[in-house]
Short mmCIF file of C-alpha atoms in Angstrom, two decimals:
data_model
loop_
_atom_site.label_atom_id
_atom_site.label_comp_id
_atom_site.label_asym_id
_atom_site.label_seq_id
_atom_site.Cartn_x
_atom_site.Cartn_y
_atom_site.Cartn_z
CA MET A 20 -15.24 16.55 -18.03
CA LYS A 21 -12.64 18.29 -15.96
CA THR A 22 -9.64 16.52 -14.55
CA LEU A 23 -6.46 17.97 -13.22
CA LEU A 24 -4.02 16.35 -15.62
CA THR A 25 -0.40 17.27 -15.80
CA SER A 26 2.52 15.52 -17.40
CA LEU A 27 5.58 15.40 -15.16
CA ALA A 28 8.72 16.03 -17.13
CA LEU A 29 11.24 13.55 -15.91
CA GLY A 30 14.92 13.43 -16.70
CA ALA A 31 17.80 15.73 -17.37
CA ALA A 32 16.91 16.41 -21.01
CA LEU A 33 13.51 17.92 -20.24
CA ALA A 34 14.46 21.52 -20.76
CA ALA A 35 15.26 20.74 -24.39
CA GLY A 36 11.83 19.34 -25.19
CA PRO A 37 9.05 16.89 -24.24
CA VAL A 38 9.77 13.30 -23.30
CA MET A 39 8.51 10.76 -25.81
CA ALA A 40 5.84 8.57 -24.27
CA ASP A 41 7.62 5.29 -24.89
CA LEU A 42 6.84 3.82 -21.48
CA THR A 43 3.91 5.47 -19.74
CA PHE A 44 3.31 5.06 -16.00
CA PRO A 45 0.33 7.23 -14.99
CA SER A 46 0.24 8.48 -11.41
CA LEU A 47 -3.26 8.81 -9.96
CA SER A 48 -2.25 11.03 -7.09
CA TYR A 49 -3.89 13.24 -4.51
CA ARG A 50 -2.10 16.38 -3.46
CA THR A 51 -5.33 18.15 -2.49
CA GLY A 52 -8.17 17.34 -0.12
CA PRO A 53 -8.27 15.80 3.37
CA TYR A 54 -5.72 13.08 2.51
CA ALA A 55 -3.25 15.30 0.67
CA ALA A 56 -0.49 15.23 3.30
CA ASN A 57 -0.32 11.43 3.02
CA GLY A 58 -0.89 11.16 -0.72
CA ALA A 59 1.71 13.79 -1.65
CA GLN A 60 4.57 11.98 0.06
CA PHE A 61 3.78 8.73 -1.74
CA ALA A 62 3.41 10.57 -5.07
CA ASP A 63 6.77 12.31 -4.57
CA GLY A 64 8.56 9.02 -4.00
CA TYR A 65 6.84 7.46 -7.00
CA ALA A 66 7.79 10.36 -9.29
CA ASP A 67 11.36 10.70 -8.01
CA TYR A 68 12.21 7.07 -8.71
CA PHE A 69 11.15 7.40 -12.34
CA ALA A 70 12.99 10.72 -12.55
CA LEU A 71 16.13 8.93 -11.38
CA LEU A 72 15.78 6.23 -14.03
CA ASN A 73 15.37 8.83 -16.78
CA ALA A 74 18.23 11.03 -15.59
CA ARG A 75 20.73 8.29 -14.72
CA ASP A 76 19.82 5.45 -17.09
CA GLY A 77 17.94 7.11 -19.93
CA GLY A 78 14.76 5.32 -18.83
CA ILE A 79 14.18 1.57 -18.76
CA GLY A 80 15.92 -0.64 -21.29
CA GLY A 81 16.63 2.32 -23.54
CA GLU A 82 13.04 3.59 -23.48
CA ARG A 83 12.34 6.86 -21.71
CA ILE A 84 9.61 7.14 -19.11
CA ASN A 85 6.59 9.41 -19.22
CA MET A 86 4.55 9.85 -16.05
CA PRO A 87 1.31 11.79 -16.47
CA GLU A 88 0.00 12.76 -13.06
CA CYS A 89 -3.74 13.15 -12.51
CA GLU A 90 -5.24 14.57 -9.31
CA THR A 91 -7.98 12.39 -7.80
CA GLY A 92 -8.39 14.05 -4.40
CA TYR A 93 -8.90 10.48 -3.10
CA ASP A 94 -12.33 10.66 -4.71
CA THR A 95 -13.51 7.50 -6.45
CA GLU A 96 -15.38 9.25 -9.25
CA LYS A 97 -12.41 11.50 -10.01
CA GLY A 98 -10.14 8.47 -9.90
CA VAL A 99 -12.17 6.77 -12.62
CA GLU A 100 -12.10 9.99 -14.66
CA CYS A 101 -8.31 10.12 -14.30
CA TYR A 102 -8.06 6.55 -15.52
CA GLU A 103 -10.10 7.33 -18.63
CA ALA A 104 -8.06 10.49 -19.24
CA THR A 105 -4.67 8.76 -19.01
CA LYS A 106 -5.11 5.22 -20.30
CA ASP A 107 -4.34 6.22 -23.90
CA GLU A 108 -1.58 8.68 -22.98
CA GLY A 109 1.49 8.35 -25.19
CA ASP A 110 1.81 4.79 -26.43
CA GLY A 111 -0.72 3.60 -23.85
CA ALA A 112 -0.59 3.22 -20.08
CA LEU A 113 1.42 0.25 -18.85
CA ILE A 114 0.20 0.02 -15.25
CA TYR A 115 -1.97 1.79 -12.68
CA GLN A 116 -1.36 2.30 -8.96
CA PRO A 117 -4.26 4.46 -7.69
CA LEU A 118 -3.44 4.42 -3.95
CA SER A 119 -7.11 4.08 -3.07
CA THR A 120 -9.14 0.98 -2.29
CA GLY A 121 -12.33 2.70 -3.45
CA ILE A 122 -10.84 3.62 -6.83
CA THR A 123 -9.31 0.14 -7.07
CA TYR A 124 -12.70 -1.57 -6.72
CA GLN A 125 -14.12 0.55 -9.53
CA LEU A 126 -11.16 -0.01 -11.84
CA ILE A 127 -10.89 -3.80 -11.52
CA PRO A 128 -13.48 -4.60 -14.23
CA LYS A 129 -12.39 -1.67 -16.42
CA LEU A 130 -8.76 -2.76 -16.45
CA ALA A 131 -9.71 -6.34 -17.25
CA ALA A 132 -11.81 -5.14 -20.18
CA ASP A 133 -9.08 -2.79 -21.44
CA GLY A 134 -6.22 -5.22 -20.85
CA ILE A 135 -4.14 -2.97 -18.56
CA PRO A 136 -2.57 -4.27 -15.33
CA MET A 137 -2.89 -2.67 -11.91
CA HIS A 138 -0.63 -3.05 -8.89
CA THR A 139 -2.20 -2.19 -5.54
CA LEU A 140 0.81 -2.24 -3.20
CA GLY A 141 -0.62 -3.57 0.05
CA TYR A 142 -4.14 -2.22 -0.52
CA GLY A 143 -7.28 -2.75 -2.59
CA ARG A 144 -9.28 -5.95 -2.80
CA THR A 145 -7.37 -8.70 -1.00
CA SER A 146 -8.77 -11.58 -3.06
CA VAL A 147 -7.20 -10.26 -6.28
CA SER A 148 -4.15 -12.14 -5.03
CA ASN A 149 -5.81 -15.11 -6.78
CA GLY A 150 -4.46 -14.61 -10.29
CA ASP A 151 -6.60 -17.49 -11.54
CA VAL A 152 -9.57 -15.10 -11.29
CA PHE A 153 -7.97 -11.64 -11.37
CA LYS A 154 -5.60 -11.86 -14.33
CA TRP A 155 -4.77 -8.15 -14.51
CA ILE A 156 -4.48 -7.19 -10.83
CA PHE A 157 -1.53 -7.66 -8.43
CA ASN A 158 -1.21 -6.74 -4.75
CA TYR A 159 2.13 -8.11 -3.57
CA PRO A 160 4.14 -8.21 -1.32
CA ALA A 161 1.32 -8.42 1.27
CA THR A 162 -2.43 -7.89 1.57
CA TYR A 163 -4.75 -6.42 4.16
CA TRP A 164 -5.66 -9.92 5.33
CA ASP A 165 -1.97 -10.68 5.79
CA GLY A 166 -1.70 -7.52 7.91
CA ALA A 167 -4.66 -8.45 10.09
CA SER A 168 -3.29 -11.96 10.57
CA VAL A 169 0.18 -10.71 11.51
CA ALA A 170 -1.26 -8.24 14.03
CA ILE A 171 -3.01 -11.12 15.79
CA LYS A 172 0.06 -13.37 15.53
CA TYR A 173 2.12 -10.66 17.19
CA LEU A 174 -0.44 -10.23 19.97
CA MET A 175 -0.52 -14.00 20.44
CA ASP A 176 3.25 -13.96 20.96
CA GLU A 177 2.90 -11.08 23.41
CA ASN A 178 0.40 -13.13 25.43
CA GLY A 179 2.15 -16.46 25.59
CA GLY A 180 0.26 -17.85 22.61
CA ASP A 181 -3.21 -17.37 24.13
CA LEU A 182 -5.70 -14.56 23.42
CA SER A 183 -8.73 -16.32 24.87
CA GLY A 184 -10.79 -13.95 26.99
CA LYS A 185 -9.09 -10.87 25.57
CA LYS A 186 -11.02 -8.07 23.87
CA ILE A 187 -9.65 -6.55 20.66
CA ALA A 188 -11.24 -3.52 19.02
CA LEU A 189 -10.93 -2.56 15.36
CA LEU A 190 -11.15 1.22 14.89
CA TYR A 191 -11.61 1.56 11.15
CA HIS A 192 -12.15 4.10 8.39
CA ASN A 193 -15.76 3.56 7.31
CA SER A 194 -14.92 2.80 3.69
CA ALA A 195 -14.01 -0.14 1.48
CA TYR A 196 -10.45 0.23 2.77
CA GLY A 197 -11.34 0.21 6.44
CA LYS A 198 -13.72 -2.73 6.12
CA GLU A 199 -11.16 -5.01 4.44
CA PRO A 200 -9.75 -6.65 7.63
CA ILE A 201 -13.13 -7.32 9.27
CA ARG A 202 -13.63 -10.73 7.67
CA THR A 203 -10.18 -11.96 8.67
CA LEU A 204 -10.39 -10.62 12.22
CA THR A 205 -13.82 -12.19 12.67
CA GLU A 206 -12.42 -15.58 11.65
CA LEU A 207 -9.39 -15.12 13.88
CA SER A 208 -11.54 -14.19 16.88
CA GLN A 209 -13.42 -17.47 16.49
CA MET A 210 -10.16 -19.42 16.09
CA HIS A 211 -8.38 -17.86 19.07
CA GLY A 212 -11.23 -17.06 21.44
CA PHE A 213 -10.94 -13.28 21.74
CA GLU A 214 -13.87 -10.87 21.68
CA PHE A 215 -13.92 -8.70 18.56
CA LEU A 216 -15.34 -5.18 18.69
CA GLU A 217 -15.93 -3.10 15.53
CA LEU A 218 -15.83 0.72 15.69
CA ALA A 219 -16.40 2.64 12.45
CA VAL A 220 -15.16 6.21 11.92
CA ASP A 221 -16.78 8.19 9.13
CA HIS A 222 -14.78 10.11 6.51
CA PRO A 223 -12.57 12.03 6.94
CA GLY A 224 -12.22 11.00 10.60
CA GLN A 225 -11.99 14.25 12.53
CA GLU A 226 -14.86 13.37 14.86
CA GLN A 227 -14.13 10.34 17.09
CA LYS A 228 -15.44 11.34 20.52
CA SER A 229 -18.13 8.65 20.61
CA GLN A 230 -15.74 5.89 19.49
CA TRP A 231 -13.20 6.73 22.20
CA LEU A 232 -15.94 6.99 24.82
CA GLN A 233 -16.91 3.48 23.82
CA ILE A 234 -13.28 2.36 24.06
CA ARG A 235 -13.13 3.84 27.57
CA ARG A 236 -16.35 2.03 28.45
CA GLU A 237 -15.52 -1.34 26.83
CA ARG A 238 -11.83 -1.26 27.87
CA PRO A 239 -10.45 -3.48 25.08
CA ASP A 240 -7.07 -5.03 25.75
CA TYR A 241 -5.85 -3.91 22.33
CA VAL A 242 -6.92 -1.58 19.54
CA ILE A 243 -6.12 -2.28 15.90
CA MET A 244 -6.50 0.91 13.87
CA TRP A 245 -7.27 0.80 10.16
CA GLY A 246 -7.14 4.52 9.44
CA TRP A 247 -5.94 6.97 6.82
CA GLY A 248 -5.21 10.66 6.72
CA VAL A 249 -6.40 12.91 9.52
CA MET A 250 -8.27 10.02 11.12
CA ASN A 251 -4.96 8.62 12.33
CA GLN A 252 -3.80 11.86 13.91
CA VAL A 253 -7.12 12.34 15.68
CA ALA A 254 -7.21 8.74 16.92
CA ILE A 255 -3.71 8.88 18.36
CA GLN A 256 -4.43 12.19 20.07
CA GLU A 257 -7.72 10.85 21.48
CA ALA A 258 -5.88 7.78 22.76
CA ALA A 259 -3.33 10.02 24.45
CA ASN A 260 -6.09 12.20 25.91
CA THR A 261 -7.88 9.18 27.37
CA ARG A 262 -4.56 7.66 28.50
CA TYR A 263 -5.07 4.51 26.50
CA PRO A 264 -1.67 2.75 26.43
CA MET A 265 0.05 3.53 23.14
CA ASP A 266 1.90 0.23 23.07
CA GLN A 267 -1.47 -1.55 23.01
CA ILE A 268 -2.46 0.05 19.70
CA ILE A 269 -1.36 -1.39 16.35
CA GLY A 270 -2.04 0.64 13.24
CA SER A 271 -2.27 -0.69 9.72
CA TRP A 272 0.60 0.23 7.39
CA TRP A 273 -1.54 3.16 6.23
CA ALA A 274 -1.71 4.33 9.85
CA GLY A 275 2.00 4.12 10.53
CA SER A 276 3.67 7.20 9.07
CA GLU A 277 5.38 10.17 10.66
CA ILE A 278 2.40 12.35 9.72
CA ASP A 279 0.20 10.24 11.97
CA VAL A 280 2.26 10.49 15.17
CA LEU A 281 4.14 13.79 15.13
CA PRO A 282 1.12 15.99 16.02
CA SER A 283 0.71 14.16 19.34
CA GLY A 284 4.30 14.75 20.42
CA ALA A 285 5.38 12.70 23.41
CA GLY A 286 1.85 11.34 23.70
CA ALA A 287 2.41 9.08 20.69
CA ASP A 288 5.47 7.37 22.17
CA GLY A 289 5.25 3.58 21.94
CA TYR A 290 2.57 3.49 19.23
CA LYS A 291 2.95 0.46 16.93
CA ALA A 292 2.15 -0.09 13.26
CA LEU A 293 2.41 -2.76 10.60
CA ASN A 294 4.81 -2.30 7.69
CA PHE A 295 6.13 -4.27 4.72
CA HIS A 296 9.20 -2.22 3.83
CA ALA A 297 12.07 -0.36 5.45
CA VAL A 298 12.01 3.15 6.88
CA GLY A 299 14.76 5.76 6.82
CA ASP A 300 17.13 6.92 4.10
CA ASP A 301 20.20 4.80 4.87
CA PHE A 302 20.24 3.23 1.41
CA ALA A 303 22.63 3.67 -1.51
CA LEU A 304 19.69 4.63 -3.73
CA TYR A 305 19.27 7.90 -1.84
CA HIS A 306 22.78 9.01 -2.79
CA GLU A 307 21.78 8.42 -6.42
CA LEU A 308 18.62 10.45 -5.93
CA GLU A 309 20.62 13.32 -4.45
CA GLU A 310 23.12 13.31 -7.32
CA HIS A 311 20.77 12.86 -10.25
CA VAL A 312 17.40 14.20 -9.10
CA TRP A 313 17.24 16.51 -6.08
CA SER A 314 20.44 18.46 -6.73
CA GLN A 315 19.35 18.92 -10.34
CA GLY A 316 15.98 20.37 -9.39
CA LEU A 317 14.12 17.38 -10.81
CA GLY A 318 12.58 16.11 -7.57
CA ALA A 319 8.82 16.24 -7.16
CA GLY A 320 9.26 17.44 -3.57
CA GLY A 321 12.93 18.36 -3.50
CA GLY A 322 13.75 15.34 -1.36
CA GLU A 323 12.08 16.95 1.65
CA HIS A 324 10.40 13.73 2.78
CA ALA A 325 13.12 11.27 1.78
CA GLY A 326 13.21 8.33 4.15
CA SER A 327 9.70 8.90 5.49
CA VAL A 328 7.39 5.90 5.53
CA LEU A 329 5.12 7.11 2.73
CA TYR A 330 7.89 8.50 0.53
CA ASN A 331 9.66 5.15 0.82
CA ARG A 332 6.43 3.40 -0.11
CA GLY A 333 6.18 5.49 -3.26
CA ILE A 334 9.78 4.54 -4.07
CA TYR A 335 8.91 0.90 -3.48
CA ALA A 336 5.86 1.02 -5.77
CA ALA A 337 7.83 2.65 -8.59
CA MET A 338 10.74 0.25 -8.15
CA ILE A 339 8.44 -2.76 -8.47
CA ALA A 340 6.82 -1.27 -11.57
CA ALA A 341 10.22 -0.60 -13.15
CA GLU A 342 11.51 -4.08 -12.36
CA ALA A 343 8.36 -5.62 -13.81
CA ALA A 344 8.90 -3.56 -16.98
CA LYS A 345 12.49 -4.83 -17.19
CA LYS A 346 11.22 -8.38 -16.76
CA ALA A 347 8.65 -7.85 -19.51
CA GLN A 348 11.36 -6.54 -21.85
CA GLU A 349 13.44 -9.61 -21.06
CA ILE A 350 10.56 -12.05 -21.60
CA HIS A 351 9.42 -10.58 -24.90
CA GLY A 352 12.75 -9.42 -26.28
CA VAL A 353 11.52 -5.88 -26.98
CA SER A 354 12.10 -2.59 -25.18
CA ALA A 355 8.89 -0.77 -26.16
CA ILE A 356 6.56 -3.10 -24.28
CA ASP A 357 2.78 -2.80 -24.21
CA ALA A 358 0.33 -3.29 -21.32
CA ALA A 359 -0.19 -7.00 -21.98
CA GLN A 360 3.55 -7.60 -21.95
CA MET A 361 3.85 -5.51 -18.78
CA ARG A 362 1.32 -7.85 -17.16
CA ASP A 363 3.57 -10.79 -17.98
CA GLY A 364 6.47 -9.01 -16.31
CA LEU A 365 4.41 -8.44 -13.17
CA GLU A 366 3.39 -12.09 -13.08
CA GLN A 367 6.93 -13.40 -13.44
CA LEU A 368 8.56 -10.87 -11.13
CA GLU A 369 10.85 -12.14 -8.40
CA MET A 370 12.29 -9.80 -5.80
CA THR A 371 15.35 -11.34 -4.20
CA GLU A 372 17.76 -9.93 -1.64
CA GLU A 373 20.41 -9.77 -4.37
CA LYS A 374 18.17 -7.76 -6.68
CA MET A 375 17.27 -5.24 -3.99
CA ALA A 376 20.95 -4.82 -3.15
CA GLU A 377 21.78 -4.21 -6.82
CA LEU A 378 19.12 -1.48 -6.87
CA GLY A 379 20.66 0.26 -3.86
CA LEU A 380 17.84 -0.90 -1.59
CA GLU A 381 19.45 -3.72 0.34
CA GLY A 382 17.03 -5.20 2.87
CA PHE A 383 14.30 -2.77 1.81
CA GLY A 384 11.45 -5.28 1.73
CA PRO A 385 10.62 -8.97 2.05
CA THR A 386 11.62 -11.29 -0.75
CA PHE A 387 8.70 -12.52 -2.85
CA SER A 388 7.81 -13.98 -6.20
CA ALA A 389 4.65 -14.02 -8.27
CA SER A 390 3.05 -16.65 -10.45
CA CYS A 391 -0.12 -17.15 -12.46
CA THR A 392 -2.04 -18.13 -9.34
CA ASN A 393 -0.19 -15.98 -6.78
CA HIS A 394 -0.50 -12.24 -7.33
CA GLY A 395 -0.21 -11.45 -3.61
CA GLY A 396 3.39 -12.23 -2.77
CA SER A 397 4.79 -13.75 0.40
CA GLY A 398 2.43 -12.19 2.95
CA ARG A 399 5.18 -11.32 5.41
CA VAL A 400 4.77 -8.21 7.56
CA ALA A 401 6.80 -6.51 10.30
CA ILE A 402 5.82 -4.39 13.31
CA ASN A 403 7.31 -0.93 13.81
CA GLN A 404 7.23 1.21 16.96
CA TRP A 405 7.38 4.98 17.27
CA ASN A 406 10.04 6.60 19.45
CA ALA A 407 8.77 10.11 20.18
CA GLY A 408 12.09 11.14 21.72
CA ASP A 409 14.16 10.90 18.54
CA GLN A 410 11.12 10.93 16.24
CA THR A 411 11.96 7.70 14.46
CA TRP A 412 10.38 4.36 13.78
CA SER A 413 12.22 1.32 15.10
CA VAL A 414 11.70 -2.12 13.61
CA LEU A 415 10.27 -4.15 16.46
CA THR A 416 10.11 -7.55 14.73
CA ASP A 417 11.44 -9.46 11.78
CA TYR A 418 8.98 -10.08 8.96
CA ILE A 419 6.25 -12.32 10.37
CA GLN A 420 4.52 -14.85 8.14
CA SER A 421 0.75 -14.48 8.06
CA ASP A 422 -1.60 -17.45 8.51
CA GLN A 423 -1.39 -18.65 4.92
CA GLU A 424 -3.84 -21.52 5.39
CA LEU A 425 -6.60 -19.24 6.65
CA ILE A 426 -5.96 -16.52 4.11
CA ALA A 427 -5.82 -18.97 1.20
CA ARG A 428 -9.25 -20.26 2.21
CA LEU A 429 -10.74 -16.78 2.50
CA VAL A 430 -9.19 -15.69 -0.81
CA GLU A 431 -10.55 -18.80 -2.53
CA GLU A 432 -14.05 -18.20 -1.16
CA ASP A 433 -14.15 -14.52 -2.11
CA SER A 434 -12.51 -14.85 -5.53
CA THR A 435 -14.66 -17.85 -6.48
CA ALA A 436 -17.81 -15.88 -5.64
CA TYR A 437 -16.52 -12.97 -7.76
CA ALA A 438 -15.76 -15.30 -10.67
CA GLU A 439 -19.26 -16.80 -10.54
CA GLU A 440 -20.92 -13.37 -10.36
CA ASN A 441 -18.91 -12.07 -13.30
CA ASP A 442 -18.74 -15.27 -15.38
CA ILE A 443 -14.94 -15.44 -15.28
CA ALA A 444 -13.32 -18.68 -16.42
CA PRO A 445 -10.06 -19.85 -14.78
CA GLN A 446 -7.10 -17.88 -16.11
CA CYS A 447 -4.31 -20.35 -15.31
CA GLU A 448 -3.69 -23.63 -17.06
#
């Protein structure tokens, strides 16, 4: 079995010798293949945050960090191979964040059997937010169903609270990822009286002529785009070519990065996208990264993409993992935690405004807390808008609360069916 497995040396003492694998955070990344441009920025942010902790703090709670990176190419089979190749690395993997809904679906039963937690930051299977069924999986601060709900809530506000008679199209990546919002949007269309049109785009998404011809023919009032990688660039360019109004398109948070809009130049102006964290580099943490990581030649990408949407998301994912590890150390009174103890830290994690400020990330994301039953967070999502003139994202709204009543019902239905199929007893007392 061949996997591209490398161990990233993190921290200032690397030149003197290898880092002991006291706390191991594998990175299942993709720097090659059709999704490499997106995956690399996330992976850089993820690696740089851990590099900062090693260089500045000596790790987490006195234990140094080891981050073996394994290339998946966004391929599900390779992702599973990477998991098997890294789970016993060092003293044992503490957490996985595969950045792929397809890989996530395959790893859910494996992680439960092996007793290793996984955090799917705003992706993966939405119903794992029910910790009573999915003990080892977390997807806070928001899920795909939260995102779909917030998109409709925003459009409701834009239309005086009434979407009846409107037509909304979902242009989606024809994969487990792209199909995630369909159930929620179907329910919402029945609740609010809008017509719902589904348009699938096959991997990797370079060919969309027929879908945009259908959009021209059907003339939907709005398009919600659930894309990834080159699909996003092509869709935005096709929309510009057909003169579909950019401010009537809302991308998912995986279709709302600079990579997606820059190729279309002025044509992308006004495009909107969901997001659950801040953009830009105006945070104290970035001064720390410059001092301890980039200027020392320890950065995975030299800080080139600092402040970009996907780099910031990698930072966010690593920060949550590190804070959960600190919480686990606090709960169990040991610094060299294992995967089961890490799970406890994830389940008792609380991200407050004060904590984010202490980390140099004031206002970076919504506040949230987890519990045995709630692994999905607060479900609050904002809308960003692209300004092609100065090539920046502006925050168009505050964090909007998703329809928690609807989503709780859908999560209960889906997770209960999964529990029955897999003979899973309730996990929470």
